[in-house]
Amino acid sequence: MHTLTAFYDLPKEWEVVKLGDIGEPCMCKRVMKYQTTPYGEIPFYKIGTFGKTADAFISKKLFLEYKTKYSFPKKGDVLISASGTIGRAVIYNGKPAYFQDSNIVWIKNNEQLATNVFLFYAYSSVKWHTEYTTISRLYNDNLKNTLIPLPPLDEQKAIAKVLSDLDNYLYSLKALILKKENIKKALSFELLSQKKRLKGFNGVWEKVRLGDICEITTGSLDANEMVSYGKYRFYTCAKEYYFIDKYAFDTEAILISGNGAYVGYVHYYKGKFNAYQRTYVLDNFSEHIIFVKYFLTIFLQSHIQINRNEGNTPYIVMTTLKDFEILLPPLDEQKAIATILSDLDKEITSLKHKKMKFQNIKKSLNNDLMNAKIRV
């Protein structure tokens, strides 16, 4: 090992080491494509599915043979992506799985020098030096020569605990968001299909055409007319909105993607905005617009799947929207349902903002802890 504390301005008890000083790079044995299947016993993770859900499998027999004869991570080892998004790290949980050679690697580290959990967080602050061919790649020499700060073991453990606690909190927030989203989805369906009626409401629901309760037009712009720092929102057929310097609409509207991968995706906005020529703009509603937005979000997609036009790019036509039938309760019940679902949306949005805030806190804290700007 060698100390570069002057370069990093670290405490004297810290070292800066090469990863090759604390262990050897390892990878699994190569698995050939013919040895994999779309379904099977042991998940096989490639670089595209690393940290996600496997889409390929190998036999248990091959897994046991390769695990016994060749390099294989132990539970707790930190797996690293060596191509694609370089340096993405996943702690191996010990469950039977196999990993693509050369694209997914790990350091077989001496835990008396560097703990696995500390390394997991240290990798987040590493400046990875890669070899560039057609794609960037992290080779063994790049990995071995990568520098990391290395505090004493007790401080490594303290740093890892602080960051692990933050991660656990983020996991709990993620789980809560998912729970709230599922509650909202289920409640939306029950309320909008009359399976559940709000207390105090017993009016008759009426079936109407969408085209009879609002005006439906489209934007007039090409999809590529957005600008980076525009003043107004620009709705295309994507899930996200962009920005533009001019507006064509100043209204409260529902916007529906008219073509592409997100055909039928529903936006709501009140204010000045512009729209792509294949984006439908619905405004001047005679009914409660927020209620209609929720109804469209739940039920429009199934209608579109039946009526959309296939081709290189799937699309819907004006009559598909105009003829779409909506079930409408009396206006006071529309407002009550819209309020309940809007409140749930606000709660979910607040939780997502909180999650983003703590993700930024963790990222900043990770860097500060690894640079010893903050000590624990």
mmCIF file of C-alpha atoms in Angstrom:
data_model
loop_
_atom_site.group_PDB
_atom_site.id
_atom_site.type_symbol
_atom_site.label_atom_id
_atom_site.label_comp_id
_atom_site.label_asym_id
_atom_site.label_seq_id
_atom_site.Cartn_x
_atom_site.Cartn_y
_atom_site.Cartn_z
ATOM 1 C CA MET A 1 0.000 0.000 0.000
ATOM 2 C CA HIS A 2 1.036 3.598 -0.335
ATOM 3 C CA THR A 3 -0.122 6.834 1.191
ATOM 4 C CA LEU A 4 -1.159 9.834 -0.921
ATOM 5 C CA THR A 5 -2.707 11.887 1.866
ATOM 6 C CA ALA A 6 -1.057 15.106 0.728
ATOM 7 C CA PHE A 7 -2.769 14.793 -2.650
ATOM 8 C CA TYR A 8 -6.126 14.066 -1.092
ATOM 9 C CA ASP A 9 -5.625 16.133 2.062
ATOM 10 C CA LEU A 10 -6.818 13.196 4.173
ATOM 11 C CA PRO A 11 -6.216 12.521 7.878
ATOM 12 C CA LYS A 12 -2.808 10.996 8.583
ATOM 13 C CA GLU A 13 -4.332 7.684 9.686
ATOM 14 C CA TRP A 14 -6.033 7.292 6.303
ATOM 15 C CA GLU A 15 -4.358 5.772 3.274
ATOM 16 C CA VAL A 16 -5.030 5.967 -0.434
ATOM 17 C CA VAL A 17 -4.684 2.542 -1.973
ATOM 18 C CA LYS A 18 -5.062 0.834 -5.298
ATOM 19 C CA LEU A 19 -7.836 -1.732 -5.414
ATOM 20 C CA GLY A 20 -5.181 -4.201 -6.511
ATOM 21 C CA ASP A 21 -3.486 -3.682 -3.122
ATOM 22 C CA ILE A 22 -6.482 -5.045 -1.220
ATOM 23 C CA GLY A 23 -7.512 -7.899 -3.499
ATOM 24 C CA GLU A 24 -7.593 -9.487 -6.930
ATOM 25 C CA PRO A 25 -10.180 -8.791 -9.648
ATOM 26 C CA CYS A 26 -12.366 -11.829 -10.313
ATOM 27 C CA MET A 27 -15.096 -12.809 -12.752
ATOM 28 C CA CYS A 28 -17.291 -15.801 -13.423
ATOM 29 C CA LYS A 29 -16.591 -18.406 -16.084
ATOM 30 C CA ARG A 30 -17.903 -17.509 -19.541
ATOM 31 C CA VAL A 31 -21.383 -18.809 -20.294
ATOM 32 C CA MET A 32 -22.165 -19.292 -23.974
ATOM 33 C CA LYS A 33 -25.472 -18.157 -25.424
ATOM 34 C CA TYR A 34 -26.499 -21.715 -26.290
ATOM 35 C CA GLN A 35 -26.143 -22.610 -22.593
ATOM 36 C CA THR A 36 -28.855 -20.111 -21.602
ATOM 37 C CA THR A 37 -32.634 -20.314 -21.829
ATOM 38 C CA PRO A 38 -35.428 -17.722 -21.404
ATOM 39 C CA TYR A 39 -36.716 -19.710 -18.414
ATOM 40 C CA GLY A 40 -34.922 -22.034 -16.063
ATOM 41 C CA GLU A 41 -33.458 -22.796 -12.679
ATOM 42 C CA ILE A 42 -30.623 -20.319 -12.086
ATOM 43 C CA PRO A 43 -30.861 -16.635 -13.130
ATOM 44 C CA PHE A 44 -28.012 -15.476 -15.362
ATOM 45 C CA TYR A 45 -27.337 -11.741 -15.142
ATOM 46 C CA LYS A 46 -25.899 -9.928 -18.135
ATOM 47 C CA ILE A 47 -24.787 -6.312 -18.117
ATOM 48 C CA GLY A 48 -28.234 -5.185 -19.292
ATOM 49 C CA THR A 49 -30.021 -6.939 -16.416
ATOM 50 C CA PHE A 50 -27.370 -6.396 -13.722
ATOM 51 C CA GLY A 51 -29.135 -5.153 -10.587
ATOM 52 C CA LYS A 52 -32.519 -5.793 -12.200
ATOM 53 C CA THR A 53 -34.497 -8.890 -13.201
ATOM 54 C CA ALA A 54 -32.712 -11.625 -15.152
ATOM 55 C CA ASP A 55 -34.037 -12.473 -18.613
ATOM 56 C CA ALA A 56 -31.835 -15.538 -19.099
ATOM 57 C CA PHE A 57 -31.205 -18.689 -17.084
ATOM 58 C CA ILE A 58 -28.747 -21.576 -16.870
ATOM 59 C CA SER A 59 -29.214 -25.100 -15.580
ATOM 60 C CA LYS A 60 -28.538 -25.967 -11.960
ATOM 61 C CA LYS A 61 -26.040 -28.583 -13.137
ATOM 62 C CA LEU A 62 -23.969 -26.005 -15.043
ATOM 63 C CA PHE A 63 -24.220 -23.544 -12.154
ATOM 64 C CA LEU A 64 -22.898 -26.046 -9.605
ATOM 65 C CA GLU A 65 -20.087 -27.133 -11.938
ATOM 66 C CA TYR A 66 -18.915 -23.581 -12.696
ATOM 67 C CA LYS A 67 -19.372 -22.409 -9.110
ATOM 68 C CA THR A 68 -17.159 -25.272 -7.888
ATOM 69 C CA LYS A 69 -14.448 -25.126 -10.564
ATOM 70 C CA TYR A 70 -14.074 -21.404 -11.222
ATOM 71 C CA SER A 71 -14.193 -18.009 -9.535
ATOM 72 C CA PHE A 72 -17.503 -17.249 -7.860
ATOM 73 C CA PRO A 73 -18.456 -14.428 -5.471
ATOM 74 C CA LYS A 74 -19.177 -15.137 -1.845
ATOM 75 C CA LYS A 75 -22.141 -13.597 -0.053
ATOM 76 C CA GLY A 76 -21.401 -9.925 0.624
ATOM 77 C CA ASP A 77 -18.912 -9.455 -2.221
ATOM 78 C CA VAL A 78 -19.449 -6.260 -4.203
ATOM 79 C CA LEU A 79 -20.134 -6.888 -7.886
ATOM 80 C CA ILE A 80 -19.184 -4.099 -10.296
ATOM 81 C CA SER A 81 -20.347 -3.361 -13.837
ATOM 82 C CA ALA A 82 -17.291 -3.251 -16.106
ATOM 83 C CA SER A 83 -19.090 -2.033 -19.235
ATOM 84 C CA GLY A 84 -22.102 0.121 -20.007
ATOM 85 C CA THR A 85 -22.615 2.241 -16.890
ATOM 86 C CA ILE A 86 -19.148 1.729 -15.424
ATOM 87 C CA GLY A 87 -18.808 1.106 -11.695
ATOM 88 C CA ARG A 88 -22.429 0.339 -10.842
ATOM 89 C CA ALA A 89 -22.228 -1.764 -7.677
ATOM 90 C CA VAL A 90 -24.451 -4.496 -6.248
ATOM 91 C CA ILE A 91 -23.808 -6.466 -3.062
ATOM 92 C CA TYR A 92 -24.191 -10.177 -3.818
ATOM 93 C CA ASN A 93 -26.902 -11.576 -1.548
ATOM 94 C CA GLY A 94 -25.745 -15.189 -1.719
ATOM 95 C CA LYS A 95 -28.778 -16.491 -3.609
ATOM 96 C CA PRO A 96 -28.055 -18.894 -6.504
ATOM 97 C CA ALA A 97 -27.256 -16.752 -9.546
ATOM 98 C CA TYR A 98 -24.562 -16.473 -12.191
ATOM 99 C CA PHE A 99 -22.966 -13.392 -13.711
ATOM 100 C CA GLN A 100 -21.666 -12.544 -17.163
ATOM 101 C CA ASP A 101 -17.889 -12.794 -17.379
ATOM 102 C CA SER A 102 -15.810 -9.651 -18.009
ATOM 103 C CA ASN A 103 -18.884 -7.394 -17.850
ATOM 104 C CA ILE A 104 -19.570 -8.072 -14.151
ATOM 105 C CA VAL A 105 -16.541 -8.370 -11.878
ATOM 106 C CA TRP A 106 -15.582 -8.105 -8.219
ATOM 107 C CA ILE A 107 -12.539 -7.601 -6.029
ATOM 108 C CA LYS A 108 -11.719 -10.594 -3.849
ATOM 109 C CA ASN A 109 -10.733 -8.285 -1.030
ATOM 110 C CA ASN A 110 -9.119 -8.961 2.318
ATOM 111 C CA GLU A 111 -11.770 -7.796 4.800
ATOM 112 C CA GLN A 112 -9.060 -7.125 7.373
ATOM 113 C CA LEU A 113 -8.011 -4.292 5.076
ATOM 114 C CA ALA A 114 -11.297 -3.150 3.536
ATOM 115 C CA THR A 115 -14.822 -4.250 4.416
ATOM 116 C CA ASN A 116 -17.255 -5.132 1.658
ATOM 117 C CA VAL A 117 -19.867 -2.605 2.743
ATOM 118 C CA PHE A 118 -17.306 0.201 2.865
ATOM 119 C CA LEU A 119 -16.141 -0.720 -0.644
ATOM 120 C CA PHE A 120 -19.737 -0.646 -1.877
ATOM 121 C CA TYR A 121 -20.032 3.007 -0.845
ATOM 122 C CA ALA A 122 -16.459 3.892 -1.817
ATOM 123 C CA TYR A 123 -17.183 2.796 -5.385
ATOM 124 C CA SER A 124 -19.854 5.517 -5.597
ATOM 125 C CA SER A 125 -17.152 8.176 -5.261
ATOM 126 C CA VAL A 126 -14.525 6.534 -7.459
ATOM 127 C CA LYS A 127 -13.299 8.144 -10.663
ATOM 128 C CA TRP A 128 -13.109 5.082 -12.885
ATOM 129 C CA HIS A 129 -10.423 5.050 -15.575
ATOM 130 C CA THR A 130 -11.636 3.023 -18.533
ATOM 131 C CA GLU A 131 -10.455 1.859 -21.932
ATOM 132 C CA TYR A 132 -12.431 3.258 -24.856
ATOM 133 C CA THR A 133 -13.088 1.177 -27.925
ATOM 134 C CA THR A 134 -16.587 1.197 -29.408
ATOM 135 C CA ILE A 135 -17.823 1.246 -25.790
ATOM 136 C CA SER A 136 -16.107 2.168 -22.544
ATOM 137 C CA ARG A 137 -14.833 -0.807 -20.599
ATOM 138 C CA LEU A 138 -13.185 -1.430 -17.262
ATOM 139 C CA TYR A 139 -10.376 -3.953 -17.677
ATOM 140 C CA ASN A 140 -8.546 -5.749 -14.866
ATOM 141 C CA ASP A 141 -5.605 -3.340 -14.962
ATOM 142 C CA ASN A 142 -7.972 -0.358 -14.783
ATOM 143 C CA LEU A 143 -9.661 -1.950 -11.800
ATOM 144 C CA LYS A 144 -6.416 -2.853 -10.013
ATOM 145 C CA ASN A 145 -5.003 0.660 -10.479
ATOM 146 C CA THR A 146 -8.136 2.475 -9.310
ATOM 147 C CA LEU A 147 -7.447 4.522 -6.178
ATOM 148 C CA ILE A 148 -9.726 4.701 -3.150
ATOM 149 C CA PRO A 149 -9.338 6.390 0.250
ATOM 150 C CA LEU A 150 -9.004 3.842 3.042
ATOM 151 C CA PRO A 151 -9.654 4.831 6.672
ATOM 152 C CA PRO A 152 -8.972 2.454 9.584
ATOM 153 C CA LEU A 153 -11.391 -0.475 9.902
ATOM 154 C CA ASP A 154 -13.426 1.022 12.750
ATOM 155 C CA GLU A 155 -14.024 4.199 10.737
ATOM 156 C CA GLN A 156 -14.852 2.160 7.621
ATOM 157 C CA LYS A 157 -17.563 0.407 9.631
ATOM 158 C CA ALA A 158 -18.862 3.692 11.056
ATOM 159 C CA ILE A 159 -19.037 5.282 7.588
ATOM 160 C CA ALA A 160 -20.786 2.218 6.173
ATOM 161 C CA LYS A 161 -23.345 2.262 9.005
ATOM 162 C CA VAL A 162 -24.267 5.906 8.428
ATOM 163 C CA LEU A 163 -24.773 5.331 4.711
ATOM 164 C CA SER A 164 -26.533 1.978 5.230
ATOM 165 C CA ASP A 165 -28.984 3.640 7.621
ATOM 166 C CA LEU A 166 -29.732 6.261 4.967
ATOM 167 C CA ASP A 167 -30.198 3.533 2.360
ATOM 168 C CA ASN A 168 -32.597 1.675 4.649
ATOM 169 C CA TYR A 169 -34.608 4.864 5.087
ATOM 170 C CA LEU A 170 -34.695 5.344 1.311
ATOM 171 C CA TYR A 171 -35.843 1.737 0.858
ATOM 172 C CA SER A 172 -38.662 2.341 3.351
ATOM 173 C CA LEU A 173 -39.693 5.500 1.479
ATOM 174 C CA LYS A 174 -39.662 3.599 -1.811
ATOM 175 C CA ALA A 175 -41.848 0.867 -0.292
ATOM 176 C CA LEU A 176 -44.259 3.460 1.120
ATOM 177 C CA ILE A 177 -44.527 5.205 -2.264
ATOM 178 C CA LEU A 178 -45.270 1.888 -3.967
ATOM 179 C CA LYS A 179 -47.895 1.068 -1.332
ATOM 180 C CA LYS A 180 -49.592 4.458 -1.761
ATOM 181 C CA GLU A 181 -49.528 4.125 -5.559
ATOM 182 C CA ASN A 182 -51.152 0.691 -5.352
ATOM 183 C CA ILE A 183 -53.796 2.011 -2.948
ATOM 184 C CA LYS A 184 -54.535 4.905 -5.292
ATOM 185 C CA LYS A 185 -54.723 2.624 -8.337
ATOM 186 C CA ALA A 186 -57.123 0.220 -6.621
ATOM 187 C CA LEU A 187 -59.234 3.015 -5.136
ATOM 188 C CA SER A 188 -59.377 4.820 -8.496
ATOM 189 C CA PHE A 189 -60.760 1.731 -10.192
ATOM 190 C CA GLU A 190 -63.307 1.089 -7.419
ATOM 191 C CA LEU A 191 -64.560 4.682 -7.299
ATOM 192 C CA LEU A 192 -64.630 5.244 -11.060
ATOM 193 C CA SER A 193 -66.348 1.945 -11.863
ATOM 194 C CA GLN A 194 -69.000 2.361 -9.119
ATOM 195 C CA LYS A 195 -67.750 -0.724 -7.277
ATOM 196 C CA LYS A 196 -67.356 1.599 -4.288
ATOM 197 C CA ARG A 197 -69.689 4.533 -3.655
ATOM 198 C CA LEU A 198 -68.830 7.397 -1.350
ATOM 199 C CA LYS A 199 -71.037 7.764 1.685
ATOM 200 C CA GLY A 200 -73.897 10.193 1.110
ATOM 201 C CA PHE A 201 -73.968 9.839 -2.676
ATOM 202 C CA ASN A 202 -76.571 7.747 -4.475
ATOM 203 C CA GLY A 203 -77.200 9.663 -7.708
ATOM 204 C CA VAL A 204 -77.481 7.896 -11.057
ATOM 205 C CA TRP A 205 -74.367 7.754 -13.236
ATOM 206 C CA GLU A 206 -74.763 8.728 -16.877
ATOM 207 C CA LYS A 207 -72.836 7.381 -19.883
ATOM 208 C CA VAL A 208 -71.629 10.174 -22.220
ATOM 209 C CA ARG A 209 -69.264 10.562 -25.182
ATOM 210 C CA LEU A 210 -66.019 12.350 -24.399
ATOM 211 C CA GLY A 211 -66.540 14.553 -27.452
ATOM 212 C CA ASP A 212 -69.862 15.779 -26.009
ATOM 213 C CA ILE A 213 -68.383 17.201 -22.784
ATOM 214 C CA CYS A 214 -65.291 19.025 -24.071
ATOM 215 C CA GLU A 215 -63.551 20.463 -27.113
ATOM 216 C CA ILE A 216 -60.785 18.352 -28.648
ATOM 217 C CA THR A 217 -58.032 19.847 -30.811
ATOM 218 C CA THR A 218 -54.348 19.125 -31.416
ATOM 219 C CA GLY A 219 -51.158 21.091 -31.270
ATOM 220 C CA SER A 220 -49.485 22.240 -34.479
ATOM 221 C CA LEU A 221 -45.745 21.957 -33.854
ATOM 222 C CA ASP A 222 -43.102 19.399 -34.760
ATOM 223 C CA ALA A 223 -41.825 17.304 -31.871
ATOM 224 C CA ASN A 224 -38.287 18.693 -32.129
ATOM 225 C CA GLU A 225 -39.207 22.347 -31.552
ATOM 226 C CA MET A 226 -38.449 22.250 -27.833
ATOM 227 C CA VAL A 227 -35.676 24.467 -26.395
ATOM 228 C CA SER A 228 -33.562 23.840 -23.318
ATOM 229 C CA TYR A 229 -34.592 26.876 -21.283
ATOM 230 C CA GLY A 230 -37.992 27.786 -22.681
ATOM 231 C CA LYS A 231 -40.579 29.699 -20.683
ATOM 232 C CA TYR A 232 -43.588 27.478 -21.409
ATOM 233 C CA ARG A 233 -44.323 23.779 -21.203
ATOM 234 C CA PHE A 234 -44.264 21.858 -24.478
ATOM 235 C CA TYR A 235 -46.226 18.608 -24.578
ATOM 236 C CA THR A 236 -45.215 15.970 -27.102
ATOM 237 C CA CYS A 237 -46.159 12.285 -27.092
ATOM 238 C CA ALA A 238 -43.605 11.480 -24.388
ATOM 239 C CA LYS A 239 -44.279 10.911 -20.698
ATOM 240 C CA GLU A 240 -42.263 14.002 -19.836
ATOM 241 C CA TYR A 241 -43.018 17.530 -20.949
ATOM 242 C CA TYR A 242 -40.374 19.798 -22.476
ATOM 243 C CA PHE A 243 -40.059 23.575 -22.818
ATOM 244 C CA ILE A 244 -40.551 26.119 -25.574
ATOM 245 C CA ASP A 245 -40.402 29.918 -26.010
ATOM 246 C CA LYS A 246 -43.915 30.410 -27.394
ATOM 247 C CA TYR A 247 -47.343 29.274 -26.286
ATOM 248 C CA ALA A 248 -50.459 28.452 -28.292
ATOM 249 C CA PHE A 249 -52.824 27.541 -25.446
ATOM 250 C CA ASP A 250 -53.788 29.360 -22.267
ATOM 251 C CA THR A 251 -56.339 27.082 -20.659
ATOM 252 C CA GLU A 252 -57.029 24.238 -18.240
ATOM 253 C CA ALA A 253 -56.587 21.091 -20.284
ATOM 254 C CA ILE A 254 -56.103 17.361 -20.461
ATOM 255 C CA LEU A 255 -53.417 16.381 -22.969
ATOM 256 C CA ILE A 256 -53.291 12.927 -24.537
ATOM 257 C CA SER A 257 -50.380 11.445 -26.501
ATOM 258 C CA GLY A 258 -51.632 10.605 -29.977
ATOM 259 C CA ASN A 259 -48.880 8.297 -31.181
ATOM 260 C CA GLY A 260 -45.684 6.475 -30.308
ATOM 261 C CA ALA A 261 -44.708 4.240 -27.422
ATOM 262 C CA TYR A 262 -46.822 6.240 -24.951
ATOM 263 C CA VAL A 263 -49.924 6.603 -27.096
ATOM 264 C CA GLY A 264 -52.851 7.413 -24.796
ATOM 265 C CA TYR A 265 -50.702 8.807 -21.974
ATOM 266 C CA VAL A 266 -52.656 11.447 -20.036
ATOM 267 C CA HIS A 267 -51.334 14.802 -18.786
ATOM 268 C CA TYR A 268 -53.176 17.617 -17.008
ATOM 269 C CA TYR A 269 -52.094 21.258 -16.986
ATOM 270 C CA LYS A 270 -53.565 24.678 -16.290
ATOM 271 C CA GLY A 271 -51.779 27.666 -17.800
ATOM 272 C CA LYS A 272 -49.886 28.674 -20.944
ATOM 273 C CA PHE A 273 -48.366 25.830 -22.980
ATOM 274 C CA ASN A 274 -47.769 24.480 -26.450
ATOM 275 C CA ALA A 275 -48.268 21.067 -28.024
ATOM 276 C CA TYR A 276 -46.987 18.734 -30.717
ATOM 277 C CA GLN A 277 -49.241 18.198 -33.737
ATOM 278 C CA ARG A 278 -50.049 14.623 -32.654
ATOM 279 C CA THR A 279 -50.886 15.595 -29.070
ATOM 280 C CA TYR A 280 -54.594 15.978 -28.354
ATOM 281 C CA VAL A 281 -55.667 18.968 -26.267
ATOM 282 C CA LEU A 282 -59.005 18.633 -24.419
ATOM 283 C CA ASP A 283 -60.464 21.747 -22.763
ATOM 284 C CA ASN A 284 -63.666 23.724 -22.106
ATOM 285 C CA PHE A 285 -65.176 20.866 -20.120
ATOM 286 C CA SER A 286 -68.818 20.940 -19.083
ATOM 287 C CA GLU A 287 -67.979 18.373 -16.369
ATOM 288 C CA HIS A 288 -65.318 18.273 -13.645
ATOM 289 C CA ILE A 289 -62.008 18.124 -15.524
ATOM 290 C CA ILE A 290 -60.037 16.418 -12.739
ATOM 291 C CA PHE A 291 -62.628 13.648 -12.463
ATOM 292 C CA VAL A 292 -62.412 13.140 -16.234
ATOM 293 C CA LYS A 293 -58.605 13.061 -16.042
ATOM 294 C CA TYR A 294 -58.702 10.214 -13.520
ATOM 295 C CA PHE A 295 -61.324 8.340 -15.539
ATOM 296 C CA LEU A 296 -59.208 8.604 -18.694
ATOM 297 C CA THR A 297 -56.067 7.530 -16.847
ATOM 298 C CA ILE A 298 -57.754 4.323 -15.661
ATOM 299 C CA PHE A 299 -59.910 3.336 -18.633
ATOM 300 C CA LEU A 300 -58.636 5.005 -21.820
ATOM 301 C CA GLN A 301 -55.731 2.621 -22.463
ATOM 302 C CA SER A 302 -57.909 -0.474 -22.880
ATOM 303 C CA HIS A 303 -60.112 1.449 -25.341
ATOM 304 C CA ILE A 304 -57.033 2.562 -27.284
ATOM 305 C CA GLN A 305 -55.601 -0.960 -27.495
ATOM 306 C CA ILE A 306 -58.761 -2.011 -29.332
ATOM 307 C CA ASN A 307 -58.997 1.056 -31.565
ATOM 308 C CA ARG A 308 -55.425 2.167 -32.202
ATOM 309 C CA ASN A 309 -53.922 1.989 -35.691
ATOM 310 C CA GLU A 310 -50.816 -0.160 -36.004
ATOM 311 C CA GLY A 311 -47.843 0.495 -38.237
ATOM 312 C CA ASN A 312 -44.276 1.578 -37.674
ATOM 313 C CA THR A 313 -45.702 3.956 -35.056
ATOM 314 C CA PRO A 314 -49.016 3.148 -33.321
ATOM 315 C CA TYR A 315 -51.454 6.070 -33.282
ATOM 316 C CA ILE A 316 -55.033 7.054 -32.503
ATOM 317 C CA VAL A 317 -57.381 9.290 -34.470
ATOM 318 C CA MET A 318 -59.717 12.042 -33.285
ATOM 319 C CA THR A 319 -62.847 9.874 -33.477
ATOM 320 C CA THR A 320 -61.266 7.328 -31.111
ATOM 321 C CA LEU A 321 -61.254 10.001 -28.418
ATOM 322 C CA LYS A 322 -64.525 11.691 -29.314
ATOM 323 C CA ASP A 323 -66.424 8.388 -29.228
ATOM 324 C CA PHE A 324 -64.863 7.194 -25.976
ATOM 325 C CA GLU A 325 -67.645 6.723 -23.415
ATOM 326 C CA ILE A 326 -67.333 8.028 -19.873
ATOM 327 C CA LEU A 327 -69.466 7.194 -16.856
ATOM 328 C CA LEU A 328 -70.350 10.421 -15.049
ATOM 329 C CA PRO A 329 -71.911 10.740 -11.598
ATOM 330 C CA PRO A 330 -73.622 13.983 -10.554
ATOM 331 C CA LEU A 331 -71.204 16.920 -10.376
ATOM 332 C CA ASP A 332 -70.913 16.977 -6.564
ATOM 333 C CA GLU A 333 -69.851 13.304 -6.574
ATOM 334 C CA GLN A 334 -67.378 13.986 -9.395
ATOM 335 C CA LYS A 335 -65.787 16.691 -7.227
ATOM 336 C CA ALA A 336 -65.693 14.455 -4.142
ATOM 337 C CA ILE A 337 -64.010 11.594 -6.026
ATOM 338 C CA ALA A 338 -61.542 13.973 -7.680
ATOM 339 C CA THR A 339 -60.632 15.478 -4.291
ATOM 340 C CA ILE A 340 -59.914 12.078 -2.725
ATOM 341 C CA LEU A 341 -57.702 10.966 -5.617
ATOM 342 C CA SER A 342 -55.987 14.376 -5.864
ATOM 343 C CA ASP A 343 -55.141 14.254 -2.157
ATOM 344 C CA LEU A 344 -53.578 10.826 -2.652
ATOM 345 C CA ASP A 345 -51.593 12.166 -5.613
ATOM 346 C CA LYS A 346 -50.330 15.090 -3.520
ATOM 347 C CA GLU A 347 -49.239 12.684 -0.786
ATOM 348 C CA ILE A 348 -47.398 10.502 -3.312
ATOM 349 C CA THR A 349 -45.731 13.540 -4.911
ATOM 350 C CA SER A 350 -44.633 14.780 -1.484
ATOM 351 C CA LEU A 351 -43.101 11.379 -0.694
ATOM 352 C CA LYS A 352 -41.284 11.337 -4.042
ATOM 353 C CA HIS A 353 -39.847 14.792 -3.373
ATOM 354 C CA LYS A 354 -38.762 13.621 0.061
ATOM 355 C CA LYS A 355 -37.089 10.577 -1.467
ATOM 356 C CA MET A 356 -35.277 12.743 -4.022
ATOM 357 C CA LYS A 357 -34.133 15.101 -1.266
ATOM 358 C CA PHE A 358 -32.669 12.257 0.784
ATOM 359 C CA GLN A 359 -31.051 10.711 -2.300
ATOM 360 C CA ASN A 360 -29.230 14.016 -2.822
ATOM 361 C CA ILE A 361 -28.323 14.174 0.868
ATOM 362 C CA LYS A 362 -26.915 10.648 0.690
ATOM 363 C CA LYS A 363 -24.907 11.387 -2.458
ATOM 364 C CA SER A 364 -23.389 14.504 -0.908
ATOM 365 C CA LEU A 365 -22.753 12.765 2.414
ATOM 366 C CA ASN A 366 -21.139 9.805 0.645
ATOM 367 C CA ASN A 367 -18.639 12.122 -1.049
ATOM 368 C CA ASP A 368 -17.958 14.080 2.146
ATOM 369 C CA LEU A 369 -17.409 10.926 4.195
ATOM 370 C CA MET A 370 -15.067 9.447 1.585
ATOM 371 C CA ASN A 371 -13.062 12.689 1.447
ATOM 372 C CA ALA A 372 -13.007 12.981 5.266
ATOM 373 C CA LYS A 373 -14.752 16.359 5.108
ATOM 374 C CA ILE A 374 -17.151 14.805 7.611
ATOM 375 C CA ARG A 375 -15.822 12.375 10.234
ATOM 376 C CA VAL A 376 -17.798 9.773 12.171
#
